[in-house]
Short mmCIF file of C-alpha atoms in Angstrom, two decimals:
data_model
loop_
_atom_site.label_atom_id
_atom_site.label_comp_id
_atom_site.label_asym_id
_atom_site.label_seq_id
_atom_site.Cartn_x
_atom_site.Cartn_y
_atom_site.Cartn_z
CA MET A 1 8.45 -0.85 57.88
CA LYS A 2 9.21 -3.49 55.25
CA GLN A 3 6.65 -5.81 56.86
CA ASN A 4 3.92 -3.16 56.48
CA MET A 5 4.81 -2.56 52.82
CA LYS A 6 4.75 -6.28 52.15
CA LEU A 7 1.29 -6.64 53.71
CA LEU A 8 0.09 -3.57 51.84
CA SER A 9 1.25 -4.96 48.48
CA ILE A 10 -0.31 -8.38 49.21
CA GLY A 11 -3.57 -6.72 50.21
CA THR A 12 -3.54 -4.53 47.12
CA ALA A 13 -2.89 -7.54 44.88
CA THR A 14 -5.73 -9.47 46.56
CA ILE A 15 -8.19 -6.61 46.10
CA ALA A 16 -7.13 -6.14 42.46
CA ALA A 17 -7.50 -9.87 41.74
CA ALA A 18 -10.93 -10.00 43.39
CA THR A 19 -12.05 -6.98 41.38
CA LEU A 20 -10.82 -8.42 38.09
CA LEU A 21 -12.25 -11.89 38.69
CA THR A 22 -15.78 -10.77 39.48
CA ALA A 23 -17.90 -10.29 36.40
CA LEU A 24 -21.02 -8.18 36.50
CA PRO A 25 -23.65 -8.21 33.75
CA ALA A 26 -23.39 -5.31 31.37
CA GLN A 27 -26.48 -3.15 31.16
CA ALA A 28 -26.03 -2.05 27.56
CA TYR A 29 -27.69 -2.45 24.18
CA VAL A 30 -25.74 -2.81 20.98
CA GLY A 31 -27.89 -2.01 17.99
CA PRO A 32 -27.68 -3.59 14.54
CA GLY A 33 -25.80 -0.58 13.15
CA ALA A 34 -22.76 -1.36 15.29
CA GLY A 35 -22.62 -4.92 13.99
CA LEU A 36 -22.88 -3.79 10.39
CA SER A 37 -20.13 -1.25 10.94
CA LEU A 38 -17.91 -3.91 12.44
CA LEU A 39 -18.55 -6.28 9.53
CA SER A 40 -17.87 -3.61 6.91
CA ALA A 41 -14.62 -2.64 8.62
CA LEU A 42 -13.60 -6.30 8.76
CA TRP A 43 -14.34 -6.78 5.05
CA ALA A 44 -12.35 -3.66 4.20
CA VAL A 45 -9.31 -4.87 6.16
CA LEU A 46 -9.50 -8.34 4.59
CA ALA A 47 -9.84 -6.88 1.09
CA ALA A 48 -6.83 -4.61 1.68
CA VAL A 49 -4.71 -7.54 2.86
CA PHE A 50 -5.69 -9.70 -0.14
CA VAL A 51 -5.01 -6.89 -2.61
CA ALA A 52 -1.61 -6.19 -1.04
CA VAL A 53 -0.65 -9.88 -1.16
CA GLY A 54 -1.87 -10.07 -4.76
CA PHE A 55 0.26 -7.11 -5.84
CA VAL A 56 3.33 -8.57 -4.15
CA LEU A 57 2.79 -11.95 -5.82
CA LEU A 58 2.04 -10.51 -9.26
CA TRP A 59 4.93 -8.03 -9.28
CA PRO A 60 7.56 -10.49 -10.65
CA ILE A 61 5.17 -11.60 -13.40
CA ARG A 62 4.49 -8.01 -14.45
CA LYS A 63 8.23 -7.27 -14.40
CA MET A 64 8.92 -10.32 -16.58
CA MET A 65 6.23 -9.31 -19.08
CA ARG A 66 7.60 -5.76 -19.24
CA ASN A 67 11.14 -7.04 -19.85
CA ARG A 68 9.90 -9.44 -22.56
CA LYS A 69 8.02 -6.62 -24.32
CA ARG A 70 11.08 -4.37 -24.12
CA ALA A 71 13.27 -7.15 -25.55
CA GLN A 72 10.85 -7.70 -28.43
CA GLN A 73 10.84 -3.99 -29.25
CA ASN A 74 14.64 -3.80 -29.20
CA GLY A 75 15.05 -7.02 -31.17
CA SER A 76 12.73 -6.01 -34.02
CA GLY A 77 14.87 -2.99 -34.90
CA THR A 78 12.22 -0.40 -34.21
CA THR A 79 13.42 2.27 -31.92
CA SER A 80 11.86 5.48 -30.85
CA HIS A 81 14.94 7.48 -31.89
CA SER A 82 14.95 9.30 -35.18
CA THR A 83 17.26 8.02 -37.90
CA HIS A 84 17.88 11.51 -39.31
CA SER A 85 21.26 12.97 -38.62
CA HIS A 86 21.29 16.29 -36.92
CA GLN A 87 23.72 18.50 -38.74
CA PRO A 88 24.07 22.12 -37.81
CA LYS A 89 23.08 24.54 -40.55
CA ALA A 90 25.83 26.75 -41.86
#
């Protein structure tokens, strides 16, 4: 029984290999619209990757500029809080 299964698996592997290794010509036509679609999708993916990398690289610079601006505002003495005291009316 094991001998038959072994021969069956070898035969199946041989048939599968022969099928995969034979190449037949494709009888198909790919029009210019498919190529343009592929190129536009490729450009969109590349643009998205470059924009994402740019945002990641520029994030520390933007954070530093924001902190510097905040420090300048706090150091100059101008605050957004009102200087009037809030006393309850009697």
